[in-house]
Short mmCIF file of C-alpha atoms and ligand atoms in Angstrom, two decimals:
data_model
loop_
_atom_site.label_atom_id
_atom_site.label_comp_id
_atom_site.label_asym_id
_atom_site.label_seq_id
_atom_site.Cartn_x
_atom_site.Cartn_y
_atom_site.Cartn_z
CA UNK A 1 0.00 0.00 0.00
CA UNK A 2 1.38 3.49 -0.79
CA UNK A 3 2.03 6.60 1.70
CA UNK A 4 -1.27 8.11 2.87
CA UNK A 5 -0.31 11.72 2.17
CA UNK A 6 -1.66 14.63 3.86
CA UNK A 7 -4.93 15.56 1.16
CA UNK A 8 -3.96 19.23 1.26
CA UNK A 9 -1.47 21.59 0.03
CA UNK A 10 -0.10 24.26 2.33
CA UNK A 11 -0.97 27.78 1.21
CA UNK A 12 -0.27 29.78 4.69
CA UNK A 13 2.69 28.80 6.97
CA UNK A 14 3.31 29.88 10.81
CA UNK A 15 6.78 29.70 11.42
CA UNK A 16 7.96 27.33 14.05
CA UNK A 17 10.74 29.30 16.53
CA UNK A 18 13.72 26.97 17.27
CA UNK A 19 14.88 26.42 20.36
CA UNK A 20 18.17 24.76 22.45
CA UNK A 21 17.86 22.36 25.31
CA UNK A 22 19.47 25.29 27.61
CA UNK A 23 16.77 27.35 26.69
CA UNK A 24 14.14 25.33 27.53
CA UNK A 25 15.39 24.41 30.63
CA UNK A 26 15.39 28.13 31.23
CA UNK A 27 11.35 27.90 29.85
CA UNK A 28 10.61 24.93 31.93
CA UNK A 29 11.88 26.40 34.95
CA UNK A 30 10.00 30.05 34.58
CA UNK A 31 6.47 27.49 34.00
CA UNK A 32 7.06 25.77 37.00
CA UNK A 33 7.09 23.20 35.31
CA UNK A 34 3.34 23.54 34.12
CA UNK A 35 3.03 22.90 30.52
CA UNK A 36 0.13 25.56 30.54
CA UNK A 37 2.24 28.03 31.54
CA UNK A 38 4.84 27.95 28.66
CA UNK A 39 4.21 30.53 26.10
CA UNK A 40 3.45 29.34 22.57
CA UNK A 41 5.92 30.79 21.18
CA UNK A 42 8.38 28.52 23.07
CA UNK A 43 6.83 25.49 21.56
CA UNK A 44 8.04 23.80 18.85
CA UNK A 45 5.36 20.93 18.38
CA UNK A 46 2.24 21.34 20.08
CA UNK A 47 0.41 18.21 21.15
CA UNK A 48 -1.62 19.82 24.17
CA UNK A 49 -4.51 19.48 22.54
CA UNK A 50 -7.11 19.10 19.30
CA UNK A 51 -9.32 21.62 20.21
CA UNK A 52 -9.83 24.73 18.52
CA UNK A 53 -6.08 24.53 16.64
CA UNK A 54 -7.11 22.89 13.28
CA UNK A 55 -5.86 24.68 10.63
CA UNK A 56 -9.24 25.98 8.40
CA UNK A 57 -9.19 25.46 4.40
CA UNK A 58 -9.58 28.05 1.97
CA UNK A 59 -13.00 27.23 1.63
CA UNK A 60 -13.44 28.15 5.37
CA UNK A 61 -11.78 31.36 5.14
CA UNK A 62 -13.40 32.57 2.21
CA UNK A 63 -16.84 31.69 3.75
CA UNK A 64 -15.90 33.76 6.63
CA UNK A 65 -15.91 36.52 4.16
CA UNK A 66 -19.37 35.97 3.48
CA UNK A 67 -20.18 36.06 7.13
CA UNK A 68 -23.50 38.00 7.79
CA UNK A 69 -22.98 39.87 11.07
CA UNK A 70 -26.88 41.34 11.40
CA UNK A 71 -27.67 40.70 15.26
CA UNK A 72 -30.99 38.82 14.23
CA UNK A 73 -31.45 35.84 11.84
CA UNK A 74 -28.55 36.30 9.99
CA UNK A 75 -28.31 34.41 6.71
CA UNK A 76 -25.00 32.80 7.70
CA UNK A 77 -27.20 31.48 10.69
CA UNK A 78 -29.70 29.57 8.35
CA UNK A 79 -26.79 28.38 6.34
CA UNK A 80 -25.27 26.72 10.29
CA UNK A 81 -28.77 25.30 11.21
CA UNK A 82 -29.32 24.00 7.30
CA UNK A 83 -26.28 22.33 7.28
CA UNK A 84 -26.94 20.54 11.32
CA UNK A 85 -30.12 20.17 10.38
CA UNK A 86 -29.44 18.15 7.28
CA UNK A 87 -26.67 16.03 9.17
CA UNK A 88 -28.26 15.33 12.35
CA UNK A 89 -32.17 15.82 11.90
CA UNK A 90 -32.01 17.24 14.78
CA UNK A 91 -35.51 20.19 14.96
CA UNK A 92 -33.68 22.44 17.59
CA UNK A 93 -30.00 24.23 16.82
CA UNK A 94 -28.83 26.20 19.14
CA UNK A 95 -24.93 28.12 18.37
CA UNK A 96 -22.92 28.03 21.40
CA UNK A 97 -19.34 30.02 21.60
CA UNK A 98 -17.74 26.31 22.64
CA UNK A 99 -18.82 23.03 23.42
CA UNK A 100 -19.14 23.94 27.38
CA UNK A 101 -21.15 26.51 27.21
CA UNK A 102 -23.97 23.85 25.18
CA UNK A 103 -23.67 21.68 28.22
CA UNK A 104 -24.07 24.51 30.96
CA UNK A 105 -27.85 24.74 29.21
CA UNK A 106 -28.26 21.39 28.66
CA UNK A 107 -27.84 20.56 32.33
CA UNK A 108 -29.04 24.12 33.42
CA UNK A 109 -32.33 22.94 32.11
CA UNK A 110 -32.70 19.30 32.58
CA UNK A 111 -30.36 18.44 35.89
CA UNK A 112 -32.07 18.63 39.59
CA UNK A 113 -30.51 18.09 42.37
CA UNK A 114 -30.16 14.82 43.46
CA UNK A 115 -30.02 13.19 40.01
CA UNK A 116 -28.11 11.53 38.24
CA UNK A 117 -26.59 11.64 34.76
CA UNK A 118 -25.26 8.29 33.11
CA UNK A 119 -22.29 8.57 30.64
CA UNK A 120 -19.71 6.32 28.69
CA UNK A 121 -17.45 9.02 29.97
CA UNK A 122 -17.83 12.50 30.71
CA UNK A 123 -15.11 14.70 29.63
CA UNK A 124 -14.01 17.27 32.63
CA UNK A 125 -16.20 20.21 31.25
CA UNK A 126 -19.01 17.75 30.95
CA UNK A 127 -18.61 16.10 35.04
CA UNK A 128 -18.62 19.55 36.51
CA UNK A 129 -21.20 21.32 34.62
CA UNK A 130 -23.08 18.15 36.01
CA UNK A 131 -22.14 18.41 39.47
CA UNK A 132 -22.41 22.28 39.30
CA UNK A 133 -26.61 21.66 38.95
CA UNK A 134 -26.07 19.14 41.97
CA UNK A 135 -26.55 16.35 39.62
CA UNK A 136 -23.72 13.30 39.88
CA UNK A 137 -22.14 12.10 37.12
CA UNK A 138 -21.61 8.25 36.50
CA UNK A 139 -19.13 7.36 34.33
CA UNK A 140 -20.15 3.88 32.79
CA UNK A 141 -16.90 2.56 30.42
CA UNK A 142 -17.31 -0.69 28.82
CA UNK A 143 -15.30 -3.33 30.89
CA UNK A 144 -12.62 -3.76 28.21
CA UNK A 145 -11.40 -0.17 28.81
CA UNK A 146 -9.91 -1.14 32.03
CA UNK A 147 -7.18 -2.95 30.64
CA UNK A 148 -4.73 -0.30 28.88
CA UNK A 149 -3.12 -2.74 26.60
CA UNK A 150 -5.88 -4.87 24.97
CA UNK A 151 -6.20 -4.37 21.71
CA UNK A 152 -10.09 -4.61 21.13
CA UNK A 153 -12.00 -2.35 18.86
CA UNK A 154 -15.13 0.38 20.37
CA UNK A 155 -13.47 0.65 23.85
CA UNK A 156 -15.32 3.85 24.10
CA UNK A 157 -18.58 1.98 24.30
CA UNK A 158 -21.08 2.42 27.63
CA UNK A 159 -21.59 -0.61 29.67
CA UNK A 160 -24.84 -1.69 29.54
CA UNK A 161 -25.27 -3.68 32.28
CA UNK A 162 -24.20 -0.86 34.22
CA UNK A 163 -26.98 1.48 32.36
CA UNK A 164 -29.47 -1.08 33.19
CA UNK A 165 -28.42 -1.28 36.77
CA UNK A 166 -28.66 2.67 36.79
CA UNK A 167 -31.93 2.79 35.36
CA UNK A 168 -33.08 0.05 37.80
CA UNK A 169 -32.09 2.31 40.67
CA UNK A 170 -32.42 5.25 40.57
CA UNK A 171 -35.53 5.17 37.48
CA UNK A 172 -36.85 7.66 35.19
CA UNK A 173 -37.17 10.56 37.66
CA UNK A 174 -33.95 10.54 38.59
CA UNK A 175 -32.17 10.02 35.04
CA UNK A 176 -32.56 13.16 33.47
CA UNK A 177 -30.79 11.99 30.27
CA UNK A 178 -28.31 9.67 28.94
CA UNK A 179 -24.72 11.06 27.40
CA UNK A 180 -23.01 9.12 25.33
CA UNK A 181 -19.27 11.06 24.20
CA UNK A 182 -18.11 10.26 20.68
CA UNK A 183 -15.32 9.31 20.43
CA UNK A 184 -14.87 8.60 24.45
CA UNK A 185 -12.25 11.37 24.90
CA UNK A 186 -11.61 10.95 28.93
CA UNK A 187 -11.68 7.07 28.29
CA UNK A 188 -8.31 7.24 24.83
CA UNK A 189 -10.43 8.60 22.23
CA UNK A 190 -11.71 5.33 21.40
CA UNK A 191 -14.81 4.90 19.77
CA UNK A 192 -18.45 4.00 20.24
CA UNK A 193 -20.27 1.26 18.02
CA UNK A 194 -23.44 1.53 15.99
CA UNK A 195 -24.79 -1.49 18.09
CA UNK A 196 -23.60 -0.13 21.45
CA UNK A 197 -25.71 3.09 20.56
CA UNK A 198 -28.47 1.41 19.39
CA UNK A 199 -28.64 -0.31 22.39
CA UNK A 200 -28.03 2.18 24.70
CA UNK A 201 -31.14 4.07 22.83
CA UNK A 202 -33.52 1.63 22.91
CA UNK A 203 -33.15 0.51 26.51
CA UNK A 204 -32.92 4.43 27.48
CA UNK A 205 -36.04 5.27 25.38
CA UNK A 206 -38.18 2.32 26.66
CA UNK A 207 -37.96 4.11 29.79
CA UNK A 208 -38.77 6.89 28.49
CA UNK A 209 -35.53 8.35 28.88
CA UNK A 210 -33.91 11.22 26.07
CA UNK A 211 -30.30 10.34 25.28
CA UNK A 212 -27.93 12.85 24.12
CA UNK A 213 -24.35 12.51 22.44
CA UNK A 214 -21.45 14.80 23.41
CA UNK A 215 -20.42 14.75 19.30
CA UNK A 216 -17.30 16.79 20.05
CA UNK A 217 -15.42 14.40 17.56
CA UNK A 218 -18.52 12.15 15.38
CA UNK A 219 -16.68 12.42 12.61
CA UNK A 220 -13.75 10.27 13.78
CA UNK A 221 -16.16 8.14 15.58
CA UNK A 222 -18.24 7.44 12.47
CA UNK A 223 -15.28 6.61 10.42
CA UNK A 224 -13.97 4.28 13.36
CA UNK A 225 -17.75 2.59 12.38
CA UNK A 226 -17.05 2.31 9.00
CA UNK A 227 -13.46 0.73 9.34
CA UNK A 228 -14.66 -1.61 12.13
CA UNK A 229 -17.74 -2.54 12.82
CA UNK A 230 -19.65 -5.41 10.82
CA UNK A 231 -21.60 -4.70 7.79
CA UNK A 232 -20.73 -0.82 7.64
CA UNK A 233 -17.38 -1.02 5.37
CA UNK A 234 -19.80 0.16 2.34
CA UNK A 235 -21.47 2.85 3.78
CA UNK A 236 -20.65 6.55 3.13
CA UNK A 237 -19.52 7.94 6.60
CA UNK A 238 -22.22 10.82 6.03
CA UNK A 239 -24.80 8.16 5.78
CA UNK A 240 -23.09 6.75 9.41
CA UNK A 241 -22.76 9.46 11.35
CA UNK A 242 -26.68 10.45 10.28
CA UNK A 243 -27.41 7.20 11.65
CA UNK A 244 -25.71 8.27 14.88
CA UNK A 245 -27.16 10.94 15.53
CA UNK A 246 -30.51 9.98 14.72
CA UNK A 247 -30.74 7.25 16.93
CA UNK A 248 -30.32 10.17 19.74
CA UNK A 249 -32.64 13.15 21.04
CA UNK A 250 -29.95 16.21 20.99
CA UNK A 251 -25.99 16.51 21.40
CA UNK A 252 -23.56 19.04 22.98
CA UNK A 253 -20.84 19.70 19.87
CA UNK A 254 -17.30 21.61 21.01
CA UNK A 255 -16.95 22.90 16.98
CA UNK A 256 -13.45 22.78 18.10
CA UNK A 257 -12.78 19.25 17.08
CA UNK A 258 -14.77 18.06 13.99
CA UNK A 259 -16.12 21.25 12.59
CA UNK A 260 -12.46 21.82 11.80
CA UNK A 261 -12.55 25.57 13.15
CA UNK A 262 -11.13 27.72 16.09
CA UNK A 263 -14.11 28.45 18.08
CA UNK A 264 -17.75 27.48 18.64
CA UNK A 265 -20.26 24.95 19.17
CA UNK A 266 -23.88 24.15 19.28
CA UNK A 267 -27.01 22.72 21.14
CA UNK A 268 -29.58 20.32 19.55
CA UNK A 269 -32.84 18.92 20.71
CA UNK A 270 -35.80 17.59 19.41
CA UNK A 271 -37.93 18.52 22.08
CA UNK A 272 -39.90 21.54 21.83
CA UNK A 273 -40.40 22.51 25.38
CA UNK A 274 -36.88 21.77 26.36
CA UNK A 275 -35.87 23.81 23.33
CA UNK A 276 -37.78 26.67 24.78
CA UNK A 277 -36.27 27.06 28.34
CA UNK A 278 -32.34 26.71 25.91
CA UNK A 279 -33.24 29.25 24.27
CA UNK A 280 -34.25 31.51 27.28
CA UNK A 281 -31.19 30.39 28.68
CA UNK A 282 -28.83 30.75 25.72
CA UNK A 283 -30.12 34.57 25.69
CA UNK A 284 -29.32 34.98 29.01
CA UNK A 285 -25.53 34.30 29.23
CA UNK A 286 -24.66 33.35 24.78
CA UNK A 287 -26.64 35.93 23.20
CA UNK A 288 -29.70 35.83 20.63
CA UNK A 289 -31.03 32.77 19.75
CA UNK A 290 -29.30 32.79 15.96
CA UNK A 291 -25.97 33.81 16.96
CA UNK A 292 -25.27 32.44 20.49
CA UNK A 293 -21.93 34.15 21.47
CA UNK A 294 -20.58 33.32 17.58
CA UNK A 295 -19.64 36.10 15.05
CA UNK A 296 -21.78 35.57 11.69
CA UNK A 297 -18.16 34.23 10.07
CA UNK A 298 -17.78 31.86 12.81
CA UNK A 299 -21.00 30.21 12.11
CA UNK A 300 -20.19 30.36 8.57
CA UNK A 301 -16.80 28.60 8.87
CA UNK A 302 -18.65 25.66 11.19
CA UNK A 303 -21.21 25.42 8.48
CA UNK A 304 -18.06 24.57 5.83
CA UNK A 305 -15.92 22.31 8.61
CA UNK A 306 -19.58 19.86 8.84
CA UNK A 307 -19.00 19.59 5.23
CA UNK A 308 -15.30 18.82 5.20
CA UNK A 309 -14.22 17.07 7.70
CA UNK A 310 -17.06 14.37 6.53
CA UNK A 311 -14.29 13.91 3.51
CA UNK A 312 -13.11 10.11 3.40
CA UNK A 313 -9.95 11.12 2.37
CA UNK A 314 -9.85 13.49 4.95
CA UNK A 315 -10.89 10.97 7.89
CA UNK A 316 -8.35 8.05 6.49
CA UNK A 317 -5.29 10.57 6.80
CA UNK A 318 -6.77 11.66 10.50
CA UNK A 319 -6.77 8.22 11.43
CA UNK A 320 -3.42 7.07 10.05
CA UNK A 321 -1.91 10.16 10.93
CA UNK A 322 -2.55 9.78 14.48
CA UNK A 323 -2.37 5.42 14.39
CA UNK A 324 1.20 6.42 12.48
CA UNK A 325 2.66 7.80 15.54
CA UNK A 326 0.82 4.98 17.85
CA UNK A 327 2.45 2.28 15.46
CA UNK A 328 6.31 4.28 15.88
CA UNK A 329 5.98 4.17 19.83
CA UNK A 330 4.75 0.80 20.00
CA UNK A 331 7.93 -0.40 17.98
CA UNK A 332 9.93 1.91 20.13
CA UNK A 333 8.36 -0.49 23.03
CA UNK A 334 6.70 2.32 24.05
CA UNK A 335 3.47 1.69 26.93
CA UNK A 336 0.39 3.28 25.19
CA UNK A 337 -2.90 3.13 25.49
CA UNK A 338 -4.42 0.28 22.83
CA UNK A 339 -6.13 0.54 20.09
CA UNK A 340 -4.66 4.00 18.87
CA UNK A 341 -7.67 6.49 19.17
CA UNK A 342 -8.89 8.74 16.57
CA UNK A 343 -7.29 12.32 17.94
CA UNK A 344 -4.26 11.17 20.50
CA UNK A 345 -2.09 8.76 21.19
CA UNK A 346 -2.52 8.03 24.87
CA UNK A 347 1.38 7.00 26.86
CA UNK A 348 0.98 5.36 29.76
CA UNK A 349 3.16 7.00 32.11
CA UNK A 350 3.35 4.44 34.93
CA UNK A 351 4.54 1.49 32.24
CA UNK A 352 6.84 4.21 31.30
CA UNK A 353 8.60 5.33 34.40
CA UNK A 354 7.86 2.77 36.80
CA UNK A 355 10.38 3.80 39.19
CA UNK A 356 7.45 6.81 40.29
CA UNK A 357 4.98 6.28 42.33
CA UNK A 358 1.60 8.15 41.63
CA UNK A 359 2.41 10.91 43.62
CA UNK A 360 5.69 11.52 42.48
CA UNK A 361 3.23 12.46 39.62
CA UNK A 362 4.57 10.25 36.86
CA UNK A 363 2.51 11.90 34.24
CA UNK A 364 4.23 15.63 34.49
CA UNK A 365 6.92 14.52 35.08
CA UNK A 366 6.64 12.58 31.53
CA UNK A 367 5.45 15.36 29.63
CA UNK A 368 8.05 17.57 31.48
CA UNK A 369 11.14 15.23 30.54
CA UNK A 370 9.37 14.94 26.75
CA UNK A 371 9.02 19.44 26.52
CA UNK A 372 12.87 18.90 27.53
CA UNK A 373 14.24 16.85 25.29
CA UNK A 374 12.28 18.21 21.96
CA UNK A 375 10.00 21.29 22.51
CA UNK A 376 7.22 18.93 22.62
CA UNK A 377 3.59 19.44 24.34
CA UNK A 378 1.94 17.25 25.86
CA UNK A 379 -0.67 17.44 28.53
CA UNK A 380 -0.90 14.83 31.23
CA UNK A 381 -4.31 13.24 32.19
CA UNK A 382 -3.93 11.41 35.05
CA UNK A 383 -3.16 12.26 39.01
CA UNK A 384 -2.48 16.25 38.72
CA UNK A 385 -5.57 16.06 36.77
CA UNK A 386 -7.95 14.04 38.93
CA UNK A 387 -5.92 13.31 42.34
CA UNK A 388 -7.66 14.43 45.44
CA UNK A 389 -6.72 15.46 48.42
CA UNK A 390 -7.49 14.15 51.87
CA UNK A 391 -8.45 16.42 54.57
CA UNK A 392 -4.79 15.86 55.97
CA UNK A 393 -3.58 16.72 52.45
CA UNK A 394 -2.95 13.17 51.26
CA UNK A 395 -3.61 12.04 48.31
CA UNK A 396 -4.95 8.09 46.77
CA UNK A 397 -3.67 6.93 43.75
CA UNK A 398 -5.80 7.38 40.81
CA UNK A 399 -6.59 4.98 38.28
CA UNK A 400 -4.09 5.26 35.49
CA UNK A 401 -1.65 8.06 34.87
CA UNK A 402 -1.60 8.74 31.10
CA UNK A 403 -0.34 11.74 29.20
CA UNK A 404 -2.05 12.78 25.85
CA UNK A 405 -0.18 14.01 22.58
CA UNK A 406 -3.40 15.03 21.07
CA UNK A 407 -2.55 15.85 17.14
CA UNK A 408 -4.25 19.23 15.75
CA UNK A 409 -6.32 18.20 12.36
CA UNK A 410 -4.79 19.43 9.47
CA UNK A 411 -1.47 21.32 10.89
CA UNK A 412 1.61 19.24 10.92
CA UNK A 413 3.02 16.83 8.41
CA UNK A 414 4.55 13.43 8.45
CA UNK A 415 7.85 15.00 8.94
CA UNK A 416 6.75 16.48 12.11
CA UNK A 417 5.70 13.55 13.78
CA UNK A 418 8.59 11.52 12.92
CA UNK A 419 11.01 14.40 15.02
CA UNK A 420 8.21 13.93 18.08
CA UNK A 421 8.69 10.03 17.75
CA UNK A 422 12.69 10.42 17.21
CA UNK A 423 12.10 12.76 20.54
CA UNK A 424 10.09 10.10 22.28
CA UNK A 425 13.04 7.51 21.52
CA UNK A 426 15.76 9.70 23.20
CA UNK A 427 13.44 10.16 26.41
CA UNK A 428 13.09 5.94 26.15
CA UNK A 429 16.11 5.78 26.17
CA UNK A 430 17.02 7.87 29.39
CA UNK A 431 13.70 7.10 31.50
CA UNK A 432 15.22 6.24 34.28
CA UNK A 433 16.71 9.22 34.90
CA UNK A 434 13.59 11.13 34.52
CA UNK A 435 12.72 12.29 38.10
CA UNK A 436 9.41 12.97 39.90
CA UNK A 437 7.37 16.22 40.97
CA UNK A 438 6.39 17.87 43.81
CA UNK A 439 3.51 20.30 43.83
CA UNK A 440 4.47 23.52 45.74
CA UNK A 441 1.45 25.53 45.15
CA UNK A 442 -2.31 24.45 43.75
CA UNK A 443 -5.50 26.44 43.96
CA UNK A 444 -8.27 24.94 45.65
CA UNK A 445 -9.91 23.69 42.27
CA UNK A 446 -8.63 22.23 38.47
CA UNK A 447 -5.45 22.16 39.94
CA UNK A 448 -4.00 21.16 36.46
CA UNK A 449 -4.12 24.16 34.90
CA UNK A 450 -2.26 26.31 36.74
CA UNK A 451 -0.70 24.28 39.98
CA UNK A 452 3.05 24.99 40.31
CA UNK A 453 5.57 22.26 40.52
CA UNK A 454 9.39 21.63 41.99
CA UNK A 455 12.04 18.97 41.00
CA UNK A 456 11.34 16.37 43.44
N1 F0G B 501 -16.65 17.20 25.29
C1 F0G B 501 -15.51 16.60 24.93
C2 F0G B 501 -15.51 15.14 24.63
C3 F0G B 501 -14.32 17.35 24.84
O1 F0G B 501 -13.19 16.73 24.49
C4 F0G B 501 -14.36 18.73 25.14
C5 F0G B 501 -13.16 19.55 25.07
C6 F0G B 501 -15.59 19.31 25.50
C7 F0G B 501 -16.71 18.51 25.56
C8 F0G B 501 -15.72 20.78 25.84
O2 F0G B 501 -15.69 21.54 24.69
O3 F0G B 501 -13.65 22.96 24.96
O4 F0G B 501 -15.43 23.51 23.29
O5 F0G B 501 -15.85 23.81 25.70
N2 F0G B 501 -12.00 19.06 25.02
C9 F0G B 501 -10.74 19.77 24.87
C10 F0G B 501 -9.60 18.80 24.95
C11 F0G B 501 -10.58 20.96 25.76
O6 F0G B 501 -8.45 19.24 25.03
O7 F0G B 501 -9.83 17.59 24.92
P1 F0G B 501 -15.11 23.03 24.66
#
């Protein structure tokens, strides 16, 4: 089989700033060794995240041209609910500035107190908007997820028998809605089946409860379908991810990921009265009800990125592009998180540097030793992100420790991810000198983004 190339030419470049090993010693040191902290500018690869940094197409920026800025049904706001419409069948579309700000309403309308709200897995955003109505948030992976290494495909689907139990317990009144997040973001980007869905839908629905999708990446997710699952190989992935989302009641979409644009997002229901309190709502903190925090060209350039990033030979380079830099670290002997996902390749930071315990915070310290040795960002997902302290300030171990180099869509080439894997071979190499963190300041919430760390 030949090279799958990138299907685009570059017509705009950013330049990339070079930078020594002495220098970003100097960088780490001024972060505190908090990735977040390190100017841009001082990056040379950026693998923090997927969100918001694709790079658009020139079909995207010349739609933004066309961007109709009038404060009340715009044009380029029919074009946004057309084209959402069309895709997801959904009646209601609500724009949202970012995917967050869909699930503050969702949950600002349908969450009580005392409920609870059943997910695959809820990304962060998506737990404490949750929580922040006084509902609880149950995360319910599939049981294959558990086991980092085993290579088996749709580990993003929900357990079942765990929904069922849920429903059994706590019953309609208490179950507000069902989320399931495409692709399962929190659980490796991995993917949900058509079947898993399907069944998810119909045993929500026959008790009469809505399920909604957090479709922050469908796209991936569909193609993932299409690849994988049986009897779907002929199937456009339009025709698949319509299936997806009509099999559901509404979804929370972060534009940010597979609308291919900087910023944005929407809300869709198809119930009426629900639709009604949104929209009260989405006036409230968003703006009117056809712009929703979003510029006229923003909603423009979402409109375009439905259209393109539903482009088979756009989804097989995503997928190889990011399963090309799984397959490098794996022959490196590299511990990662199995099957590749569609946006990140997951490393799993306590297979890496198994000479740190948890809370020597393996995780930073990975990503730390990786910005070192190449300029690389990472982010790490595991105990600075979740760990909790005790009331004597001690903390239990979470589950894994993993650190995510998410890939943006669109923005670097082959030859970019073969320096991060060269990097990642160099920090093999020396892992067991990499050495373990101490936090020496945190504020009393997401501690992740902005705690402060010493050299332990
Ligand atoms: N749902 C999922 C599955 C996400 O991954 C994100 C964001 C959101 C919701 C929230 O959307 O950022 O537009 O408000 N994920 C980013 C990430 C931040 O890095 O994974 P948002």
């Amino acid at each position: 089989m030949k090279t799958i190339i990138e299907p685009f030419r570059v017509k705009m470049v950013e330049p990339i700033r070079m930078t020594t090993r002495s220098e970003r010693e100097e960088i780490l040191r001024d972060a505190r060794y908090n990735l977040f902290a390190i100017r841009s500018e001082d990056v040379l690869i950026d693998l923090l995240t997927d969100s918001g940094t694709s790079a658009m197409s020139a079909a995207q920026w010349g739609a933004m041209i066309q961007g109709d800025e009038a404060y009340a049904c715009a044009r380029s706001f029919f074009r946004f609910e057309r084209t959402i419409r069309e895709l997801t069948g959904y009646r209601h579309i609500l724009p949202t500035h970012q995917g967050r700000a869909a699930e503050r309403i969702l949950f600002g309308v349908l969450g009580k107190p005392g409920m609870v709200v059943p997910n695959n897995s809820h990304f962060d955003t998506t737990r404490a908007n949750v929580e922040h109505v006084g509902c609880r948030a149950v995360d319910l992976p599939c049981a294959e997820s558990h086991d980092l290494a085993a290579e088996v495909p749709f580990k993003g689907n929900m357990d079942l028998e765990g929904l069922k139990r849920a429903i059994g317990e706590h019953g309609r009144e208490r179950i507000p809605l069902v989320m399931v997040t495409i692709t399962n973001n929190s659980g490796g980007g991995q993917p949900v089946s058509l079947a898993n869905l399907r069944a998810v839908s119909e045993l929500a629905h026959s008790h009469g409860i809505p399920v909604y999708l957090d479709a922050a990446r469908f796209a991936e997710n569909a193609y993932f379908i299409k690849l994988q699952e049986e009897g779907q190989a002929a199937r456009s992935v339009r025709e698949i991810a319509k299936e997806i989302f009509r099999l559901t009641d509404g979804c929370t979409m972060s534009a940010k990921k597979d609308a291919l644009v900087n910023i944005g997002g929407f809300l869709a229901t198809n119930d009426e009265e629900v639709a009604v309190k949104m929209r009260n709502l989405l006036i409230l903190t968003e703006g009117f009800t056809t712009y929703g925090g979003l510029a006229g060209r923003d909603l423009e350039a979402i409109a375009q990125g439905l259209e393109e990033v539903l482009d088979e030979d756009y989804l097989r380079y995503r997928l190889a592009s990011t399963r090309y830099l799984g397959r490098k670290l794996v022959e490196l002997g590299i511990p990662i998180l199995r099957p590749v996902g569609g946006h990140a390749v997951y490393l799993d930071a306590r297979g890496f540097l198994p000479h740190l315990s948890a809370v020597a915070y393996p995780g930073q310290a990975l990503a730390v030793a990786i910005f070192r040795e190449g300029g690389v960002r990472s982010v790490e997902v595991g105990q600075v992100m979740f760990g909790r302290r005790d009331a004597a300030g001690v903390e239990a171990p979470v589950e894994r420790d993993l650190v995510r180099m998410a890939i943006p869509r669109r923005v670097y080439t082959q030859s970019h991810v073969d320096y991060v894997a060269e990097v990642m071979e160099e920090v093999w190499k020396q892992r067991a000198e990499v050495k373990g963190l101490r936090i020496s300041w945190e504020p009393p919430a997401l501690r992740h983004f902005t705690c402060r760390f010493d050299l332990a």
